[in-house]
PDB file of C-alpha atoms in Angstrom:
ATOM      1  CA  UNK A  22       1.466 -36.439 -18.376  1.00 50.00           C
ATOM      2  CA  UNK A  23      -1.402 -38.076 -16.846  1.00 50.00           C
ATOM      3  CA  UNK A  24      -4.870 -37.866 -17.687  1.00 51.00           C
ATOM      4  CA  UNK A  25      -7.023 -37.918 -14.416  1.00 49.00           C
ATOM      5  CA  UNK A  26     -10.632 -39.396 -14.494  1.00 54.00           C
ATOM      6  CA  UNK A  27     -11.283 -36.120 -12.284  1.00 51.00           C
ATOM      7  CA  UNK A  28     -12.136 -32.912 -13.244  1.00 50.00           C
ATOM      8  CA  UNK A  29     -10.083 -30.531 -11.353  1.00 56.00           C
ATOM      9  CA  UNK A  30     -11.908 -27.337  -9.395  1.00 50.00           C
ATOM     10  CA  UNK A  31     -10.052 -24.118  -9.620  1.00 56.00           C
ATOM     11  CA  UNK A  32     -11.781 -22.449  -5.649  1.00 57.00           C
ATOM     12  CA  UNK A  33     -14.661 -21.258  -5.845  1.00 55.00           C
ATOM     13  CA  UNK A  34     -15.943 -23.282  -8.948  1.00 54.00           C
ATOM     14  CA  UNK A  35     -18.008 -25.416  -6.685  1.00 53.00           C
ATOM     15  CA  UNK A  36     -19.635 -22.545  -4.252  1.00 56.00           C
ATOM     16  CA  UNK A  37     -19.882 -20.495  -8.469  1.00 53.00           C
ATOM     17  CA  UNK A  38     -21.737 -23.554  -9.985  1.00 48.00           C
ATOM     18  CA  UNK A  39     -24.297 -24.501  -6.783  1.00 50.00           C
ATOM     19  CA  UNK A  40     -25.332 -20.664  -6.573  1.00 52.00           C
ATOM     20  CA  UNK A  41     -25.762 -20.515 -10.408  1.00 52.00           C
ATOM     21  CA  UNK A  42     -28.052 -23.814 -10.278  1.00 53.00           C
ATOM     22  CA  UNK A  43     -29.566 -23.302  -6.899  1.00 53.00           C
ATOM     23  CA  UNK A  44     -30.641 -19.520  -6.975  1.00 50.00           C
ATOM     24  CA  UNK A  45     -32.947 -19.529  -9.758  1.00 55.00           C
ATOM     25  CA  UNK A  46     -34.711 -22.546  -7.979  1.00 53.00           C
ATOM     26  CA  UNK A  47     -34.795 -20.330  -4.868  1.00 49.00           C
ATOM     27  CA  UNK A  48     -36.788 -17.204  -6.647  1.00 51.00           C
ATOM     28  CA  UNK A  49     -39.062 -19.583  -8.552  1.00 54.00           C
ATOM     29  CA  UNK A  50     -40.248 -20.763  -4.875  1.00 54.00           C
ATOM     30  CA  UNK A  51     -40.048 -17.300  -3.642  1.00 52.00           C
ATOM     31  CA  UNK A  52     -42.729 -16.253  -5.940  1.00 53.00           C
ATOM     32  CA  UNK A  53     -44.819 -19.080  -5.963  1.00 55.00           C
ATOM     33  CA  UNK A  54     -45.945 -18.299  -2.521  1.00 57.00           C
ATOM     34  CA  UNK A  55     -46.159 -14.483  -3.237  1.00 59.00           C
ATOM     35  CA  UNK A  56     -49.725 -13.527  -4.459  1.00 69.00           C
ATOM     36  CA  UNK A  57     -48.364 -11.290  -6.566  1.00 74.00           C
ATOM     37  CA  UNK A  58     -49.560 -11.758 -10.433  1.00 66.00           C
ATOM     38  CA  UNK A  59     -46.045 -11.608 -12.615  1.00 72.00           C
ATOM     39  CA  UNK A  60     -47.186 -11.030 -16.499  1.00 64.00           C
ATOM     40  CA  UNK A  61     -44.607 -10.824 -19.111  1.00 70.00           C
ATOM     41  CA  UNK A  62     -45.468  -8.816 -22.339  1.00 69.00           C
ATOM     42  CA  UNK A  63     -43.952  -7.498 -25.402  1.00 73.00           C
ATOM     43  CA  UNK A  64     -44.719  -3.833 -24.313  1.00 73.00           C
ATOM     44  CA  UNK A  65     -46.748  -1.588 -21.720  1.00 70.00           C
ATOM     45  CA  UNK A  66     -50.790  -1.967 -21.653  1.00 67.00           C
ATOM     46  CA  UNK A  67     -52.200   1.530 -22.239  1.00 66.00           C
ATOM     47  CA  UNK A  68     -54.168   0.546 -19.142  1.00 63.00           C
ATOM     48  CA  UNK A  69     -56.237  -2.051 -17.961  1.00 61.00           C
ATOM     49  CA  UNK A  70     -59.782  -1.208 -17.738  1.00 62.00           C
ATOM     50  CA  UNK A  71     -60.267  -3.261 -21.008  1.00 60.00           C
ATOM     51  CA  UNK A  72     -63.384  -1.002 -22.272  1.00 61.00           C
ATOM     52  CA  UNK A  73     -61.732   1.471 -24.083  1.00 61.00           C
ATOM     53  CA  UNK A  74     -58.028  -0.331 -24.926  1.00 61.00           C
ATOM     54  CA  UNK A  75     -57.560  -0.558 -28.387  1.00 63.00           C
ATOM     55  CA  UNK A  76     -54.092  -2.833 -28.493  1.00 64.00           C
ATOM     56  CA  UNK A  77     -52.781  -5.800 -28.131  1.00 64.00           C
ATOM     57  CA  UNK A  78     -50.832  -5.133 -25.395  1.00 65.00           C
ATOM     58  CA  UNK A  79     -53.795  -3.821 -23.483  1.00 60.00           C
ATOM     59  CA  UNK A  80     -55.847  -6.981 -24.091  1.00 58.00           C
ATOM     60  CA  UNK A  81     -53.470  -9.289 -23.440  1.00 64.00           C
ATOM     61  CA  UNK A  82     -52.758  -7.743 -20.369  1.00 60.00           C
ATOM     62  CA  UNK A  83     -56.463  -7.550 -19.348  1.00 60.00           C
ATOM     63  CA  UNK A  84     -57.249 -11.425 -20.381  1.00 64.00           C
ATOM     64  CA  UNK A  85     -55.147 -12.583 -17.036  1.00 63.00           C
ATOM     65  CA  UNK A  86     -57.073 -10.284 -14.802  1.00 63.00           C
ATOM     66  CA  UNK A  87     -60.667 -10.249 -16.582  1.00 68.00           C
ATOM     67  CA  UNK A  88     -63.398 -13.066 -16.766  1.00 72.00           C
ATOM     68  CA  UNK A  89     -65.838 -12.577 -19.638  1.00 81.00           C
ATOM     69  CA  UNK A  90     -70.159 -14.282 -19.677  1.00 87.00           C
ATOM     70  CA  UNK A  91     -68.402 -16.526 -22.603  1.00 90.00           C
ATOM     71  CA  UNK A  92     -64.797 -17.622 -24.118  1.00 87.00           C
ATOM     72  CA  UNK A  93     -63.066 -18.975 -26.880  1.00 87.00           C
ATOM     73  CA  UNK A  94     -62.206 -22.699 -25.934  1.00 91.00           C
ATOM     74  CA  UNK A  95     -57.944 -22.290 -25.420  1.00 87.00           C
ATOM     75  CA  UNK A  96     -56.254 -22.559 -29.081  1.00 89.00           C
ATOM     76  CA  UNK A  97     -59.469 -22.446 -30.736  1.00 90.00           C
ATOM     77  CA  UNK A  98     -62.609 -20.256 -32.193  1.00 90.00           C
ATOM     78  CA  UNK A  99     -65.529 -22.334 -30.355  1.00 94.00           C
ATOM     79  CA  UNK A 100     -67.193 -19.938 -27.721  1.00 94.00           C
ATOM     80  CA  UNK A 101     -67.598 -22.166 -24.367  1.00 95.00           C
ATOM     81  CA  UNK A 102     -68.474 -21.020 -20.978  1.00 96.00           C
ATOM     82  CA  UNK A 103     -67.357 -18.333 -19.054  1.00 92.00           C
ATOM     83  CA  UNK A 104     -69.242 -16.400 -15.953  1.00 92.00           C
ATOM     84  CA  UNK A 105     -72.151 -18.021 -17.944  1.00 96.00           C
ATOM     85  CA  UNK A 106     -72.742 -21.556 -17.077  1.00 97.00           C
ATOM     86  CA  UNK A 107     -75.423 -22.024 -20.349  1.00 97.00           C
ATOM     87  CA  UNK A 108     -77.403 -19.498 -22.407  1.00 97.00           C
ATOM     88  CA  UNK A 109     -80.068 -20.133 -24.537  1.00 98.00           C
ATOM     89  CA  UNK A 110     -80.832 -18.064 -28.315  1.00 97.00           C
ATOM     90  CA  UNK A 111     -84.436 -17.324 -29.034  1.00 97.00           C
ATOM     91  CA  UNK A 112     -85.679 -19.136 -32.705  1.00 97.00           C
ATOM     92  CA  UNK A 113     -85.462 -15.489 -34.417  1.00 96.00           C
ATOM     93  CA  UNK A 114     -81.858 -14.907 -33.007  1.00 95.00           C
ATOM     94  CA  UNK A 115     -82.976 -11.337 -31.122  1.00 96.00           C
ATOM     95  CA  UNK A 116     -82.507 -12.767 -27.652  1.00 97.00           C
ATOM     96  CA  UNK A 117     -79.941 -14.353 -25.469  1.00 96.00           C
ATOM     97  CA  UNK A 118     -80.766 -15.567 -22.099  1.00 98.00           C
ATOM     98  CA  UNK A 119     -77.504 -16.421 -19.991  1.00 97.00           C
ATOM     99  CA  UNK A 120     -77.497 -18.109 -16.829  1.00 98.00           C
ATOM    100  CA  UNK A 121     -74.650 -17.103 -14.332  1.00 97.00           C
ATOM    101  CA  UNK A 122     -72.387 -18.811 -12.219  1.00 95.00           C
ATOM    102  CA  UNK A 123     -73.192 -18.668  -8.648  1.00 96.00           C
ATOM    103  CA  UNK A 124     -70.317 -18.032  -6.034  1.00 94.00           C
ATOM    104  CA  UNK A 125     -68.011 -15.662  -8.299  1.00 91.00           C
ATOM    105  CA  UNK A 126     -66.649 -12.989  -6.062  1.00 89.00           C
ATOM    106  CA  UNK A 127     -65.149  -9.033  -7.946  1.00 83.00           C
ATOM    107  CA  UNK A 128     -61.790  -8.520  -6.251  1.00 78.00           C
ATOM    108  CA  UNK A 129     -63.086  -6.800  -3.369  1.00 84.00           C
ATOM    109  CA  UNK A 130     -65.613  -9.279  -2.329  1.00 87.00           C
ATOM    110  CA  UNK A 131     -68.106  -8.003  -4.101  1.00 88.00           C
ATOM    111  CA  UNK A 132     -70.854 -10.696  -5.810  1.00 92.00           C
ATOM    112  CA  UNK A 133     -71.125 -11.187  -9.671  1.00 92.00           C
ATOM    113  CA  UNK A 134     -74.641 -11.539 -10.324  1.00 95.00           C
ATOM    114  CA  UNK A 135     -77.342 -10.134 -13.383  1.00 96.00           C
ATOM    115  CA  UNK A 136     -76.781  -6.855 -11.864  1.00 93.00           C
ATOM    116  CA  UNK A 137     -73.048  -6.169 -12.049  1.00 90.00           C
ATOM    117  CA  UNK A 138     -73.717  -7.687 -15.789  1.00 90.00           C
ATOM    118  CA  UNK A 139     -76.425  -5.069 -16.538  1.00 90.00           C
ATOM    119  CA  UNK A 140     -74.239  -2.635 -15.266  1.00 85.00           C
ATOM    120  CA  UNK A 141     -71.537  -2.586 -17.226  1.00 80.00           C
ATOM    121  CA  UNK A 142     -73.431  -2.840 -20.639  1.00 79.00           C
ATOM    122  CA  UNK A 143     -75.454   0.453 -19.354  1.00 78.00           C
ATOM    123  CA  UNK A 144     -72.226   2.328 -18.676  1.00 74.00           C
ATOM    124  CA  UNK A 145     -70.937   1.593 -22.010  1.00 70.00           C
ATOM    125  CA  UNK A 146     -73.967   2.196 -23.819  1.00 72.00           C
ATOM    126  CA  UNK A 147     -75.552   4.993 -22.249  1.00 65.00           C
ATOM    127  CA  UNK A 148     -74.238   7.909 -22.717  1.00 70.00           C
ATOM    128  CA  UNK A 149     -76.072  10.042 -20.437  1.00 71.00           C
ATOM    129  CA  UNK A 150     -74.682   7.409 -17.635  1.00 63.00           C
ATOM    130  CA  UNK A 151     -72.547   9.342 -15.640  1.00 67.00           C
ATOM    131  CA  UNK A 152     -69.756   6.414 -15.488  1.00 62.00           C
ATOM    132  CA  UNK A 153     -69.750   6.817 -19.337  1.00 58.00           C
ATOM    133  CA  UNK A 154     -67.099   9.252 -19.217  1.00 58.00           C
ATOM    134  CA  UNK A 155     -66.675  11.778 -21.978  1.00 55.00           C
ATOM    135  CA  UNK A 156     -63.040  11.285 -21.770  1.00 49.00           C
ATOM    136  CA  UNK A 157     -63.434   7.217 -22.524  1.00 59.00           C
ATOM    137  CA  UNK A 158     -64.147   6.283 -25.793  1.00 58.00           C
ATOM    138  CA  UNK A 159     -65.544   2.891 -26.022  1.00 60.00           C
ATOM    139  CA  UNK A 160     -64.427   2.132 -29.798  1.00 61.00           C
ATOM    140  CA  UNK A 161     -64.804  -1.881 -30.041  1.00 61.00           C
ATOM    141  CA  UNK A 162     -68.313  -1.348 -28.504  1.00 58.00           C
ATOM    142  CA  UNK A 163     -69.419   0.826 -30.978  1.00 63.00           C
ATOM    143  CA  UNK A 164     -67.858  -0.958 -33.889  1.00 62.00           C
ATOM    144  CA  UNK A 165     -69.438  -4.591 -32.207  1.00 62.00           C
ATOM    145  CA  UNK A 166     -72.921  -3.263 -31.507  1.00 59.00           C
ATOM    146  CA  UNK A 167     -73.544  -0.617 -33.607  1.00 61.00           C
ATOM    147  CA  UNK A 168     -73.035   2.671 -31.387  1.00 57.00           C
ATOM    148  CA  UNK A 169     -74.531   3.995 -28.811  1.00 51.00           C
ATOM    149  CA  UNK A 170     -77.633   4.545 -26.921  1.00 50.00           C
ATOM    150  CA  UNK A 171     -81.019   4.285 -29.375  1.00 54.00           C
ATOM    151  CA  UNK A 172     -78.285   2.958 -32.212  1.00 52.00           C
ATOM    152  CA  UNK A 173     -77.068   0.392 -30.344  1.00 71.00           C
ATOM    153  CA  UNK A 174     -77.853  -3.068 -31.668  1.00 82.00           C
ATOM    154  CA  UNK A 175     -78.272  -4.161 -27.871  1.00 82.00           C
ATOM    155  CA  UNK A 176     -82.092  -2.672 -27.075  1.00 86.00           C
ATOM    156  CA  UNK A 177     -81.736  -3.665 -23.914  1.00 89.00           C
ATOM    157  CA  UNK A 178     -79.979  -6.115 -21.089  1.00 91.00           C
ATOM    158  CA  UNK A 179     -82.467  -7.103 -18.511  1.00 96.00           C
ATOM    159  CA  UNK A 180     -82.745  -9.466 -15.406  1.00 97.00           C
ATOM    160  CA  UNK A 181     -84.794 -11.876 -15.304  1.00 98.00           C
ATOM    161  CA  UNK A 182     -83.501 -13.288 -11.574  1.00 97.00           C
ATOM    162  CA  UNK A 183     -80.300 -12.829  -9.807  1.00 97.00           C
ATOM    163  CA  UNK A 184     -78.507 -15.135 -11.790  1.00 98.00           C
ATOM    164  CA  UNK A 185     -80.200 -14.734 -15.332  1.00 98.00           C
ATOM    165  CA  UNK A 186     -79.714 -11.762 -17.444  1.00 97.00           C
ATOM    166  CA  UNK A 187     -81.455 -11.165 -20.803  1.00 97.00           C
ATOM    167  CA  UNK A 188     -80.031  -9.308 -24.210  1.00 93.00           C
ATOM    168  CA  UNK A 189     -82.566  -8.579 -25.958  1.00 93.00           C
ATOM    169  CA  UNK A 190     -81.310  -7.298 -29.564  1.00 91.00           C
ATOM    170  CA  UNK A 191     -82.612  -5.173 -32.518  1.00 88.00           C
ATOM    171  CA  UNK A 192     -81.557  -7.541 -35.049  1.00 89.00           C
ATOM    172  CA  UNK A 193     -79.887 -11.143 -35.288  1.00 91.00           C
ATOM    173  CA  UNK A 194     -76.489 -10.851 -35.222  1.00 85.00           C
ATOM    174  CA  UNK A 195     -74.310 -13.941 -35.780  1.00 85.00           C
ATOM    175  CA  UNK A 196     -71.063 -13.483 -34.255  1.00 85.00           C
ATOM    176  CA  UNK A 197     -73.071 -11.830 -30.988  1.00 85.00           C
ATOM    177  CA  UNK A 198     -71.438 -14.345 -28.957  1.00 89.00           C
ATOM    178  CA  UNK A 199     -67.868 -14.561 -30.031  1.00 86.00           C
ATOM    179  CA  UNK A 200     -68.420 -10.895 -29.545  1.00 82.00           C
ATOM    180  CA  UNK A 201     -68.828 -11.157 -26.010  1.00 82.00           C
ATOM    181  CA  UNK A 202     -65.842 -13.542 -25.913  1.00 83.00           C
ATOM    182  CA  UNK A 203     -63.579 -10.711 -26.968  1.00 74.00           C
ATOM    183  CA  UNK A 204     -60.848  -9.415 -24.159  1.00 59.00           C
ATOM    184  CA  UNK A 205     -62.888  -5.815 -24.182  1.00 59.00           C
ATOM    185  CA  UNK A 206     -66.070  -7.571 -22.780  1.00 54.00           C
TER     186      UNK A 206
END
């Protein structure tokens, strides 16, 4: 007996082992030029309308869809940019001025500016607002900020142009902005 410096193919190995390299190639490239966002996760988000999640999941989830004013740098605890270019912190530590990037779109074309920023803290801290829903229970942003309406620590957001918003707060509070860098904000 012979040994041949070939390996033999049974038929079919060659058409078996192309497919098995080649196909996966072929659905990477297929979804590369969908637009269709592909998450993998360890379980179901309870929902993504990050406000009133309380797991994980949910947050995890909502950090691939969501921008926040400010971030944690990647792999790290620093807060750094977000939809806020800069902010400043008054010398008492009661008020944060951010300044907003310019030419962030919503989804729907909508702009980000002071107001869509002042509108979302008043929904979640009013709750006479009628998108404060009775059925929602914003539990982070009581626990961050102290509660709700007259309790909250957060007297007031206000603009001071289109791209400037103001937080003006009751007390200082040091982690205020790795607060805002959470997934729920």
């Amino acid at each position: 007996m012979t040994k041949s410096r070939h390996m033999q193919w049974r038929p079919g190995t060659r058409r078996a082992l192309f497919t098995a390299l080649a196909l996966p190639a072929l659905l990477l490239t297929a979804n590369l030029s969908a637009k269709t966002l592909v998450y993998c996760s360890e379980g179901s988000p309870e929902n993504f309308y990050p406000g009133v999640n309380t797991t994980g999941t949910s947050f995890d989830a909502n950090s691939q869809i969501y921008s926040r004013i400010v971030d944690f740098e990647r792999g790290g605890t620093a807060v750094v940019p977000g939809l806020a270019e800069r902010w400043e912190i008054s010398p008492d530590g009661k008020v944060y001025t951010f300044h907003l990037r310019k030419g962030v779109k919503f989804h729907d074309g909508t702009d980000f500016n002071a107001d869509a920023v002042i509108f979302n803290f008043e929904r979640w801290r009013f709750t006479d607002n009628p998108l404060h829903f009775e059925s929602q229970v914003f539990e982070y942003y009581e626990a961050m900020w102290g509660g709700f309406d007259d309790a909250s620590l957060i007297t007031s957001v206000e603009k001071i142009d289109d791209f400037t918003v103001k937080f003006i707060l009751s007390a200082p509070l040091a982690p205020f902005l790795a607060n805002l860098a959470m997934a729920l904000f």
